[in-house]
């Protein structure tokens, strides 16, 4: 509190500009006292008193404020007085507990004001689109050191959703927008659903601008019309990106996308990825609201080659997946797939694999940002059974689970703690029966930083990685945003890949640590990390590894 008082004090702030007379100095101090009393009352010190002493024996003159805060006054009662008749078609009134101003809590002015805003917001979400409230009436009882708060609420008339009109469409079909509406005509009005529709339209990536507005006047049947205004963005986009990793070299990606192929928001994306150890191309088609709302069809075909220390691979892969979103941040996916590959490892010649698969995935994402999360968590559960078409006796299941969580520790300085754990397992087949490019490997920029790509894995006699049937990874990062555009991180990664189907914790895990810089851009943070191996192996691990890419590490 002392810091706050110093910040608002004109006497403190202008101490290098003293007034010419004691009277003017006293007037300045009296102005401070009024500001101090207001600041103290705003945090519940309604009985505070302040005495001012001006000591002219000092040079310069000394001004002393003697502050007696007294005890914090607490909320004794909370009442909501409805100034208009509540109609039966509307929702129920929120309780004081729902407004977070319970009896016995400190009488903080901002919290009392925020509760008034929350009251209006809740009524708008419960069928009263025109709800409003006067400034809360606060009565202070100095005898009991308590505060009585009364909210004067005007609910206005209750309403239900009416007709929805869409303006601004050119090439996008109107049913695409109408299909995203999360309410039905006749449902009780809920303003939160307008924001939900706004987000859904933004997620379509079809519009540069979208605005959802309610009408200002009720229809004769008690419904409220809704207007959706949109401005279509360009349907086609070309994008490119680059990265650098000490172990993988330079990499580049280019893509082309059409977001409205047939007029109903269908997406067609073609991309090419090239690095010093791999290159590939992929084409993907996506159809939103496939057969039902919140369900997407995704079909993809990709070809690629890899040339790593572990293997050489040429592969073709296709999947047809249906993604279902049963709730906020939840996505369930499943569908058939086919993969053909030619793989060479340990100079044993090329071996062919033809595999049918049926991947099933569950993903839960309650983080607040895709590329730079600061709070919330992410869970991924992926299982894929494979059946060989060339060897009917070969079948195996590949499973993977990971969880990341983010904690905002401080606002100033802006400090975020991020942690991640991952576990993988392949069961049903020996290692040799699993294609080398489907086995688990650890090490590298997306795994354990500080170690070469795939190197924290079972090794052969030449100390080349051969992959394993299980994986475990741990990561922790402390992210400090120094300015709006520059940040600094420190990190610790650990884990490894193992021969058995379950991680062998009797084998020592490998750990890497380091630091990095983040440059924040409108599309996400640009990342530069420098990692060192804490369990360095002579002849295998370099002293340092460098990683440059877009987005946080996890």
Coordinates of C-alpha atoms in Angstrom, one line a residue:
X1 CA 0.0 0.0 0.0
X2 CA 2.9 2.3 0.8
X3 CA 4.1 2.0 -2.8
X4 CA 0.7 3.0 -4.1
X5 CA 0.5 6.0 -1.9
X6 CA 3.9 7.2 -3.1
X7 CA 2.9 6.8 -6.7
X8 CA -0.2 9.0 -6.4
X9 CA 1.5 11.6 -4.1
X10 CA 2.1 15.0 -5.9
X11 CA 4.3 15.9 -2.9
X12 CA 6.5 12.9 -3.6
X13 CA 6.3 13.1 -7.3
X14 CA 7.2 16.9 -7.4
X15 CA 9.6 17.0 -4.5
X16 CA 12.2 18.5 -6.8
X17 CA 9.8 21.4 -7.6
X18 CA 8.8 22.7 -4.1
X19 CA 6.2 25.5 -4.0
X20 CA 7.5 29.0 -3.0
X21 CA 5.5 29.2 0.2
X22 CA 4.5 27.0 3.1
X23 CA 0.8 27.7 2.4
X24 CA 1.1 26.3 -1.2
X25 CA 3.1 23.3 0.1
X26 CA 0.3 22.6 2.7
X27 CA -2.3 22.9 0.0
X28 CA -0.4 20.3 -2.1
X29 CA -0.2 18.0 0.9
X30 CA -3.9 18.4 1.6
X31 CA -4.6 17.4 -2.0
X32 CA -2.5 14.3 -1.3
X33 CA -4.5 13.4 1.8
X34 CA -7.7 13.4 -0.2
X35 CA -6.1 11.1 -2.8
X36 CA -4.7 8.9 0.0
X37 CA -8.1 8.5 1.7
X38 CA -9.8 7.6 -1.6
X39 CA -7.1 5.0 -2.4
X40 CA -7.3 3.5 1.1
X41 CA -11.1 3.3 1.0
X42 CA -10.9 1.6 -2.4
X43 CA -9.3 -1.4 -0.7
X44 CA -11.5 -1.5 2.3
X45 CA -9.9 1.0 4.8
X46 CA -12.9 3.2 5.3
X47 CA -11.8 4.2 8.7
X48 CA -8.4 5.4 7.7
X49 CA -7.1 8.7 9.0
X50 CA -4.1 10.8 8.0
X51 CA -2.2 13.6 9.8
X52 CA 0.2 15.9 8.0
X53 CA 3.3 17.5 9.5
X54 CA 5.5 20.1 7.8
X55 CA 8.9 20.4 9.4
X56 CA 10.6 23.6 8.1
X57 CA 13.7 23.0 10.2
X58 CA 14.9 20.6 7.5
X59 CA 16.5 21.8 4.3
X60 CA 14.7 21.1 2.1
X61 CA 11.4 21.2 4.0
X62 CA 10.2 17.8 5.2
X63 CA 6.6 16.7 4.8
X64 CA 5.5 13.8 6.9
X65 CA 2.2 11.9 6.4
X66 CA 1.2 9.8 9.4
X67 CA -1.2 7.2 8.1
X68 CA -3.5 5.1 10.4
X69 CA -5.2 2.6 8.1
X70 CA -7.4 1.1 10.7
X71 CA -9.0 -2.3 10.1
X72 CA -10.3 -3.5 6.8
X73 CA -14.0 -3.1 6.5
X74 CA -15.9 -6.2 5.3
X75 CA -19.0 -6.8 3.3
X76 CA -21.9 -7.4 5.6
X77 CA -24.7 -7.8 3.1
X78 CA -25.3 -7.9 -0.6
X79 CA -28.7 -7.2 -2.2
X80 CA -30.0 -7.0 -5.7
X81 CA -33.0 -4.8 -6.2
X82 CA -34.8 -5.3 -9.5
X83 CA -36.3 -2.1 -10.8
X84 CA -38.3 -3.7 -13.5
X85 CA -40.7 -6.7 -13.4
X86 CA -39.0 -10.0 -14.2
X87 CA -40.9 -11.9 -16.8
X88 CA -41.5 -15.7 -16.6
X89 CA -39.7 -16.3 -19.9
X90 CA -36.4 -15.0 -18.5
X91 CA -33.8 -16.9 -16.5
X92 CA -33.3 -16.9 -12.7
X93 CA -31.5 -14.1 -10.8
X94 CA -27.8 -14.8 -9.9
X95 CA -27.0 -15.2 -6.3
X96 CA -24.4 -13.0 -4.5
X97 CA -22.0 -16.0 -4.4
X98 CA -22.1 -16.2 -8.2
X99 CA -21.0 -12.6 -8.3
X100 CA -18.0 -13.2 -6.1
X101 CA -18.9 -10.7 -3.4
X102 CA -19.8 -12.9 -0.5
X103 CA -20.4 -11.7 3.0
X104 CA -17.3 -11.4 5.1
X105 CA -15.0 -10.5 2.3
X106 CA -12.9 -7.3 2.3
X107 CA -14.9 -4.4 0.8
X108 CA -12.7 -3.7 -2.2
X109 CA -14.2 -1.1 -4.5
X110 CA -13.0 -2.6 -7.7
X111 CA -14.4 -6.0 -6.8
X112 CA -17.7 -4.5 -5.9
X113 CA -17.8 -2.7 -9.3
X114 CA -16.7 -5.8 -11.2
X115 CA -19.6 -7.7 -9.5
X116 CA -22.0 -5.2 -10.9
X117 CA -20.7 -5.7 -14.4
X118 CA -20.9 -9.5 -13.8
X119 CA -24.5 -9.1 -12.7
X120 CA -25.5 -7.4 -16.0
X121 CA -23.4 -9.9 -18.0
X122 CA -25.2 -12.8 -16.3
X123 CA -28.6 -11.4 -16.9
X124 CA -27.8 -10.9 -20.6
X125 CA -26.8 -14.6 -20.7
X126 CA -30.1 -15.6 -19.0
X127 CA -32.6 -14.0 -21.4
X128 CA -32.4 -10.3 -20.8
X129 CA -30.5 -8.6 -23.7
X130 CA -31.2 -5.1 -22.5
X131 CA -30.2 -5.5 -18.8
X132 CA -28.4 -2.6 -17.2
X133 CA -27.4 -1.5 -13.7
X134 CA -26.8 1.8 -11.9
X135 CA -23.6 2.3 -9.9
X136 CA -23.9 0.1 -6.8
X137 CA -25.1 1.8 -3.6
X138 CA -22.6 1.3 -0.8
X139 CA -23.5 2.1 2.8
X140 CA -20.6 2.1 5.3
X141 CA -21.3 1.4 9.0
X142 CA -18.3 2.7 11.0
X143 CA -19.7 1.2 14.2
X144 CA -19.6 -2.4 12.9
X145 CA -16.8 -1.7 10.4
X146 CA -19.0 -3.2 7.7
X147 CA -20.3 -2.4 4.3
X148 CA -23.8 -3.0 2.8
X149 CA -23.9 -3.3 -1.0
X150 CA -27.0 -2.8 -3.1
X151 CA -27.2 -3.3 -6.8
X152 CA -30.0 -1.5 -8.7
X153 CA -30.8 -3.8 -11.7
X154 CA -33.0 -3.0 -14.6
X155 CA -33.5 -6.3 -16.4
X156 CA -35.5 -4.9 -19.3
X157 CA -37.8 -7.3 -21.2
X158 CA -36.9 -11.0 -21.5
X159 CA -36.3 -12.2 -25.1
X160 CA -35.8 -15.3 -27.2
X161 CA -33.7 -15.7 -30.3
X162 CA -35.5 -14.7 -33.5
X163 CA -34.5 -14.8 -37.1
X164 CA -30.8 -14.6 -38.1
X165 CA -29.8 -12.7 -41.3
X166 CA -26.3 -12.7 -42.9
X167 CA -24.8 -9.8 -44.9
X168 CA -21.6 -9.5 -46.9
X169 CA -21.4 -12.9 -48.5
X170 CA -20.0 -13.2 -52.0
X171 CA -18.7 -16.7 -52.7
X172 CA -19.4 -18.4 -49.4
X173 CA -22.8 -20.1 -49.2
X174 CA -25.1 -18.7 -46.5
X175 CA -25.7 -22.1 -45.0
X176 CA -22.0 -22.3 -44.0
X177 CA -22.6 -19.3 -41.6
X178 CA -26.1 -20.5 -40.5
X179 CA -24.7 -23.9 -39.8
X180 CA -22.3 -22.5 -37.2
X181 CA -25.1 -20.9 -35.1
X182 CA -25.1 -22.5 -31.6
X183 CA -28.8 -21.8 -30.9
X184 CA -32.2 -22.5 -32.3
X185 CA -34.9 -19.9 -33.0
X186 CA -37.0 -19.7 -29.9
X187 CA -34.3 -20.5 -27.5
X188 CA -33.8 -18.2 -24.5
X189 CA -31.5 -15.3 -25.4
X190 CA -27.9 -15.8 -24.3
X191 CA -25.3 -13.2 -25.2
X192 CA -22.5 -15.6 -24.6
X193 CA -23.7 -17.6 -27.6
X194 CA -23.1 -14.5 -29.8
X195 CA -19.4 -14.6 -28.8
X196 CA -19.4 -18.3 -29.4
X197 CA -20.7 -17.8 -33.0
X198 CA -18.1 -15.0 -33.5
X199 CA -15.3 -17.5 -32.5
X200 CA -16.7 -20.2 -34.8
X201 CA -16.7 -17.8 -37.8
X202 CA -13.2 -16.7 -37.0
X203 CA -12.0 -20.3 -36.9
X204 CA -13.4 -20.9 -40.4
X205 CA -10.6 -18.6 -41.7
X206 CA -13.0 -17.5 -44.5
X207 CA -13.6 -14.0 -43.3
X208 CA -11.3 -11.0 -42.6
X209 CA -14.0 -9.5 -40.5
X210 CA -17.1 -10.9 -38.8
X211 CA -19.5 -9.2 -36.4
X212 CA -22.6 -10.7 -34.7
X213 CA -25.1 -8.0 -33.6
X214 CA -28.4 -8.3 -31.8
X215 CA -31.4 -6.2 -32.7
X216 CA -32.4 -3.1 -30.7
X217 CA -36.1 -3.8 -30.6
X218 CA -38.1 -6.9 -29.8
X219 CA -40.5 -8.4 -32.4
X220 CA -44.2 -8.6 -31.5
X221 CA -43.7 -12.3 -30.5
X222 CA -41.0 -11.5 -28.0
X223 CA -38.1 -12.6 -30.2
X224 CA -34.9 -10.6 -31.0
X225 CA -33.5 -10.7 -34.5
X226 CA -29.7 -11.3 -35.0
X227 CA -27.6 -9.9 -37.8
X228 CA -24.3 -11.5 -38.9
X229 CA -22.0 -9.1 -40.9
X230 CA -19.0 -10.6 -42.7
X231 CA -16.3 -9.6 -45.0
X232 CA -14.8 -12.4 -47.0
X233 CA -11.0 -12.7 -47.1
X234 CA -9.1 -14.0 -50.1
X235 CA -9.7 -17.7 -50.5
X236 CA -6.2 -18.6 -51.5
X237 CA -3.0 -18.3 -49.5
X238 CA 0.6 -19.0 -50.1
X239 CA 2.9 -19.3 -47.1
X240 CA 6.5 -20.2 -46.4
X241 CA 8.7 -20.8 -43.4
X242 CA 12.3 -21.8 -42.5
X243 CA 14.1 -23.4 -39.6
X244 CA 17.6 -24.4 -38.5
X245 CA 18.8 -27.1 -36.2
X246 CA 22.4 -28.1 -35.6
X247 CA 21.5 -31.8 -36.0
X248 CA 19.1 -31.6 -38.9
X249 CA 20.5 -28.6 -40.7
X250 CA 18.4 -26.0 -42.6
X251 CA 14.8 -26.7 -43.3
X252 CA 12.1 -25.0 -45.3
X253 CA 8.3 -25.3 -45.9
X254 CA 6.0 -23.9 -48.5
X255 CA 2.3 -24.4 -48.8
X256 CA -0.7 -23.3 -50.9
X257 CA -4.3 -23.4 -49.5
X258 CA -7.8 -22.8 -50.9
X259 CA -10.2 -22.3 -48.0
X260 CA -13.4 -22.3 -50.0
X261 CA -13.0 -24.9 -52.7
X262 CA -16.7 -25.5 -53.5
X263 CA -18.4 -22.6 -51.7
X264 CA -19.0 -24.3 -48.3
X265 CA -15.7 -23.8 -46.6
X266 CA -13.9 -26.9 -48.0
X267 CA -10.2 -26.6 -47.7
X268 CA -7.5 -28.0 -50.0
X269 CA -3.9 -27.6 -48.9
X270 CA -0.7 -28.6 -50.7
X271 CA 2.6 -28.4 -48.9
X272 CA 6.3 -29.2 -49.5
X273 CA 8.8 -29.7 -46.7
X274 CA 12.6 -29.9 -47.4
X275 CA 15.5 -30.2 -45.0
X276 CA 19.0 -31.7 -45.1
X277 CA 17.8 -35.1 -43.9
X278 CA 14.3 -35.3 -45.4
X279 CA 11.9 -34.0 -47.9
X280 CA 8.2 -34.6 -48.6
X281 CA 5.0 -33.4 -50.1
X282 CA 1.4 -33.6 -48.9
X283 CA -2.0 -32.8 -50.2
X284 CA -4.9 -32.6 -47.7
X285 CA -8.7 -32.0 -48.1
X286 CA -11.0 -30.9 -45.3
X287 CA -14.7 -30.8 -45.2
X288 CA -16.3 -29.1 -42.1
X289 CA -19.6 -30.1 -40.6
X290 CA -19.4 -33.5 -42.4
X291 CA -22.7 -35.3 -42.0
X292 CA -23.4 -33.4 -38.8
X293 CA -22.3 -30.3 -36.8
X294 CA -18.9 -30.2 -35.2
X295 CA -17.6 -33.0 -37.3
X296 CA -14.9 -32.7 -40.0
X297 CA -13.7 -35.0 -42.7
X298 CA -10.0 -34.9 -43.4
X299 CA -8.3 -36.9 -46.2
X300 CA -4.6 -36.6 -46.8
X301 CA -2.0 -38.2 -49.1
X302 CA 1.7 -37.7 -48.5
X303 CA 5.0 -38.9 -49.9
X304 CA 8.4 -38.5 -48.3
X305 CA 12.0 -39.6 -48.0
X306 CA 14.3 -39.6 -44.9
X307 CA 18.0 -40.1 -44.7
X308 CA 19.1 -40.1 -41.1
X309 CA 21.8 -41.9 -39.1
X310 CA 19.1 -44.5 -38.1
X311 CA 17.7 -45.4 -41.6
X312 CA 16.9 -44.4 -45.1
X313 CA 13.2 -44.4 -46.0
X314 CA 10.9 -43.8 -49.0
X315 CA 7.2 -43.8 -48.1
X316 CA 3.7 -43.1 -49.3
X317 CA 1.0 -42.7 -46.7
X318 CA -2.7 -41.8 -46.9
X319 CA -5.4 -41.5 -44.2
X320 CA -9.1 -40.6 -44.2
X321 CA -10.1 -39.3 -40.7
X322 CA -13.3 -38.1 -39.2
X323 CA -12.8 -35.5 -36.4
X324 CA -15.5 -35.0 -33.9
X325 CA -15.7 -32.2 -31.3
X326 CA -18.1 -33.2 -28.5
X327 CA -17.2 -30.4 -26.2
X328 CA -15.0 -27.3 -25.8
X329 CA -11.4 -28.1 -26.5
X330 CA -12.1 -31.8 -27.1
X331 CA -11.4 -33.6 -30.4
X332 CA -11.9 -37.3 -31.1
X333 CA -10.6 -38.6 -34.4
X334 CA -10.6 -42.0 -36.1
X335 CA -10.3 -43.4 -39.6
X336 CA -8.5 -45.9 -41.9
X337 CA -5.0 -45.4 -43.3
X338 CA -2.5 -47.1 -45.6
X339 CA 1.3 -46.8 -45.6
X340 CA 3.8 -48.2 -48.1
X341 CA 7.5 -47.8 -47.4
X342 CA 10.9 -49.0 -48.4
X343 CA 13.4 -48.9 -45.6
X344 CA 17.1 -49.5 -45.3
X345 CA 18.9 -49.7 -42.0
X346 CA 22.3 -51.0 -40.8
X347 CA 23.3 -51.6 -44.5
X348 CA 21.0 -54.6 -44.6
X349 CA 19.5 -53.7 -48.0
X350 CA 16.1 -52.3 -48.7
X351 CA 13.0 -53.9 -47.1
X352 CA 9.4 -53.2 -48.2
X353 CA 6.5 -52.7 -45.8
X354 CA 2.8 -52.3 -46.7
X355 CA 0.6 -51.6 -43.7
X356 CA -3.1 -51.0 -43.1
X357 CA -3.9 -48.9 -40.0
X358 CA -6.8 -47.4 -38.1
X359 CA -5.6 -44.5 -36.0
X360 CA -7.8 -43.4 -33.1
X361 CA -6.9 -40.1 -31.4
X362 CA -8.2 -38.1 -28.4
X363 CA -7.1 -34.5 -27.9
X364 CA -8.0 -32.1 -25.1
X365 CA -6.8 -28.5 -25.3
X366 CA -7.6 -25.9 -22.7
X367 CA -4.5 -23.7 -23.3
X368 CA -5.1 -20.1 -24.1
X369 CA -2.9 -19.8 -27.2
X370 CA -1.8 -22.2 -29.9
X371 CA 1.8 -20.9 -30.4
X372 CA 2.5 -19.1 -27.1
X373 CA 0.4 -20.7 -24.3
X374 CA 0.5 -19.1 -20.8
X375 CA -2.1 -21.1 -18.9
X376 CA -4.1 -24.2 -19.2
X377 CA -3.2 -27.7 -20.4
X378 CA -3.0 -30.0 -23.4
X379 CA -3.6 -33.8 -23.5
X380 CA -2.9 -36.1 -26.5
X381 CA -3.8 -39.8 -26.6
X382 CA -3.0 -41.5 -29.9
X383 CA -3.3 -45.3 -30.6
X384 CA -2.8 -46.8 -34.1
X385 CA -3.0 -50.5 -34.8
X386 CA -1.1 -51.7 -37.9
X387 CA -1.6 -54.8 -40.0
X388 CA 1.0 -56.0 -42.5
X389 CA -0.3 -56.8 -46.0
X390 CA 3.0 -58.6 -46.9
X391 CA 3.3 -60.7 -43.8
X392 CA -0.1 -61.7 -42.3
X393 CA 1.5 -62.8 -39.1
X394 CA 2.7 -59.3 -38.3
X395 CA 0.5 -56.8 -36.5
X396 CA 1.4 -54.3 -33.8
X397 CA -0.1 -51.4 -31.8
X398 CA 1.6 -48.0 -31.5
X399 CA 0.4 -45.9 -28.6
X400 CA 1.5 -42.4 -27.5
X401 CA 0.4 -40.1 -24.7
X402 CA 1.6 -36.6 -23.8
X403 CA 0.5 -33.8 -21.4
X404 CA 1.6 -30.2 -21.3
X405 CA 0.6 -27.6 -18.7
X406 CA 1.3 -23.9 -18.4
X407 CA 1.2 -21.7 -15.3
X408 CA 1.3 -17.9 -15.3
X409 CA 3.5 -17.3 -12.2
X410 CA 3.7 -13.5 -12.4
X411 CA 2.3 -10.6 -14.4
X412 CA 5.2 -8.2 -13.8
X413 CA 7.7 -9.4 -14.7
X414 CA 5.7 -11.7 -17.0
X415 CA 6.8 -15.2 -16.0
X416 CA 5.4 -18.6 -17.2
X417 CA 6.3 -22.1 -16.1
X418 CA 5.7 -24.8 -18.8
X419 CA 6.0 -28.5 -18.3
X420 CA 5.5 -31.5 -20.6
X421 CA 5.6 -35.3 -20.2
X422 CA 5.3 -38.0 -22.9
X423 CA 5.1 -41.8 -23.0
X424 CA 5.1 -44.1 -26.0
X425 CA 4.8 -47.9 -26.5
X426 CA 4.8 -50.4 -29.4
X427 CA 3.3 -53.8 -28.5
X428 CA 2.6 -57.0 -30.5
X429 CA 5.8 -57.3 -32.6
X430 CA 9.6 -57.5 -32.1
X431 CA 11.6 -54.5 -33.0
X432 CA 12.8 -55.9 -36.4
X433 CA 9.2 -56.4 -37.5
X434 CA 8.4 -52.8 -37.0
X435 CA 9.6 -50.5 -39.8
X436 CA 12.5 -48.4 -38.7
X437 CA 10.7 -45.2 -39.6
X438 CA 7.8 -46.1 -37.2
X439 CA 9.9 -46.9 -34.2
X440 CA 10.4 -44.5 -31.3
X441 CA 13.5 -42.2 -31.1
X442 CA 14.5 -39.5 -28.7
X443 CA 16.8 -36.5 -29.0
X444 CA 16.6 -33.3 -31.0
X445 CA 14.7 -30.1 -31.0
X446 CA 11.2 -31.5 -30.5
X447 CA 12.4 -34.0 -27.9
X448 CA 15.5 -33.8 -25.7
X449 CA 17.4 -30.6 -26.7
X450 CA 21.2 -30.8 -26.5
X451 CA 21.4 -34.2 -28.1
X452 CA 21.6 -35.0 -31.9
X453 CA 18.4 -36.0 -33.7
X454 CA 17.3 -39.5 -32.7
X455 CA 20.5 -40.2 -30.8
X456 CA 19.0 -40.9 -27.3
X457 CA 17.8 -44.3 -28.5
X458 CA 19.2 -47.9 -28.6
X459 CA 22.4 -47.8 -30.7
X460 CA 24.1 -50.5 -32.8
X461 CA 27.8 -51.4 -32.8
X462 CA 28.6 -48.4 -34.9
X463 CA 26.8 -46.2 -32.4
X464 CA 24.0 -45.4 -34.9
X465 CA 20.5 -45.2 -33.5
X466 CA 18.2 -48.2 -34.3
X467 CA 15.1 -47.1 -32.5
X468 CA 13.1 -48.7 -29.8
X469 CA 9.6 -49.8 -28.9
X470 CA 9.0 -47.4 -26.0
X471 CA 9.7 -43.7 -25.2
X472 CA 9.6 -41.4 -22.2
X473 CA 10.2 -37.6 -22.3
X474 CA 10.1 -34.8 -19.7
X475 CA 10.5 -31.1 -20.3
X476 CA 10.3 -28.0 -18.1
X477 CA 10.7 -24.3 -19.2
X478 CA 10.7 -21.0 -17.4
X479 CA 9.6 -18.3 -19.8
X480 CA 10.3 -14.7 -19.0
X481 CA 8.9 -12.0 -21.3
X482 CA 11.2 -9.1 -20.8
X483 CA 9.4 -6.6 -23.2
X484 CA 6.5 -6.9 -25.5
X485 CA 8.8 -8.3 -28.2
X486 CA 11.7 -10.0 -26.4
X487 CA 11.7 -12.9 -24.0
X488 CA 14.2 -15.3 -22.4
X489 CA 13.8 -19.0 -21.4
X490 CA 15.7 -21.6 -19.5
X491 CA 14.9 -25.3 -20.0
X492 CA 15.6 -28.8 -18.8
X493 CA 14.7 -31.8 -21.0
X494 CA 15.1 -35.5 -20.2
X495 CA 14.1 -39.0 -21.3
X496 CA 15.0 -41.7 -23.9
X497 CA 13.8 -44.4 -26.2
X498 CA 14.2 -48.1 -25.2
X499 CA 14.2 -51.6 -26.7
X500 CA 11.4 -53.1 -24.6
X501 CA 7.7 -52.2 -25.1
X502 CA 7.7 -50.3 -21.8
X503 CA 10.5 -47.8 -20.8
X504 CA 13.3 -49.4 -18.9
X505 CA 13.9 -47.0 -16.0
X506 CA 16.9 -49.1 -14.8
X507 CA 18.7 -47.5 -17.8
X508 CA 19.9 -44.0 -17.1
X509 CA 17.9 -41.3 -18.7
X510 CA 19.7 -38.6 -20.7
X511 CA 19.3 -35.0 -19.6
X512 CA 19.8 -31.8 -21.6
X513 CA 19.6 -28.1 -20.4
X514 CA 20.0 -24.7 -22.0
X515 CA 18.6 -21.3 -22.6
X516 CA 17.0 -19.4 -25.4
X517 CA 15.6 -16.2 -26.7
X518 CA 12.1 -15.4 -28.0
X519 CA 11.2 -12.7 -30.4
X520 CA 7.4 -12.2 -30.3
X521 CA 5.7 -11.5 -33.6
X522 CA 2.0 -11.2 -34.5
X523 CA 2.0 -14.8 -35.7
X524 CA 3.8 -16.2 -32.7
X525 CA 7.3 -16.2 -31.0
X526 CA 10.4 -16.8 -33.1
X527 CA 12.5 -19.3 -31.1
X528 CA 16.3 -19.6 -30.7
X529 CA 17.4 -22.3 -28.3
X530 CA 20.9 -23.4 -27.3
X531 CA 21.1 -26.8 -25.6
X532 CA 23.9 -28.8 -24.0
X533 CA 24.0 -32.5 -23.1
X534 CA 24.4 -33.0 -19.4
X535 CA 25.3 -36.7 -20.0
X536 CA 27.6 -36.2 -23.0
X537 CA 28.9 -39.3 -24.7
X538 CA 32.3 -39.0 -26.3
X539 CA 32.1 -39.4 -30.1
X540 CA 28.3 -39.2 -30.2
X541 CA 27.2 -35.9 -28.7
X542 CA 28.4 -32.4 -29.7
X543 CA 29.2 -29.8 -27.1
X544 CA 26.2 -27.7 -28.1
X545 CA 23.1 -27.8 -30.3
X546 CA 21.2 -24.8 -31.7
X547 CA 17.5 -24.7 -32.7
X548 CA 15.7 -21.9 -34.6
X549 CA 12.0 -22.2 -35.4
X550 CA 8.6 -20.5 -35.0
X551 CA 6.5 -21.1 -31.8
X552 CA 7.4 -22.3 -28.3
X553 CA 9.1 -25.7 -27.9
X554 CA 5.8 -27.1 -26.6

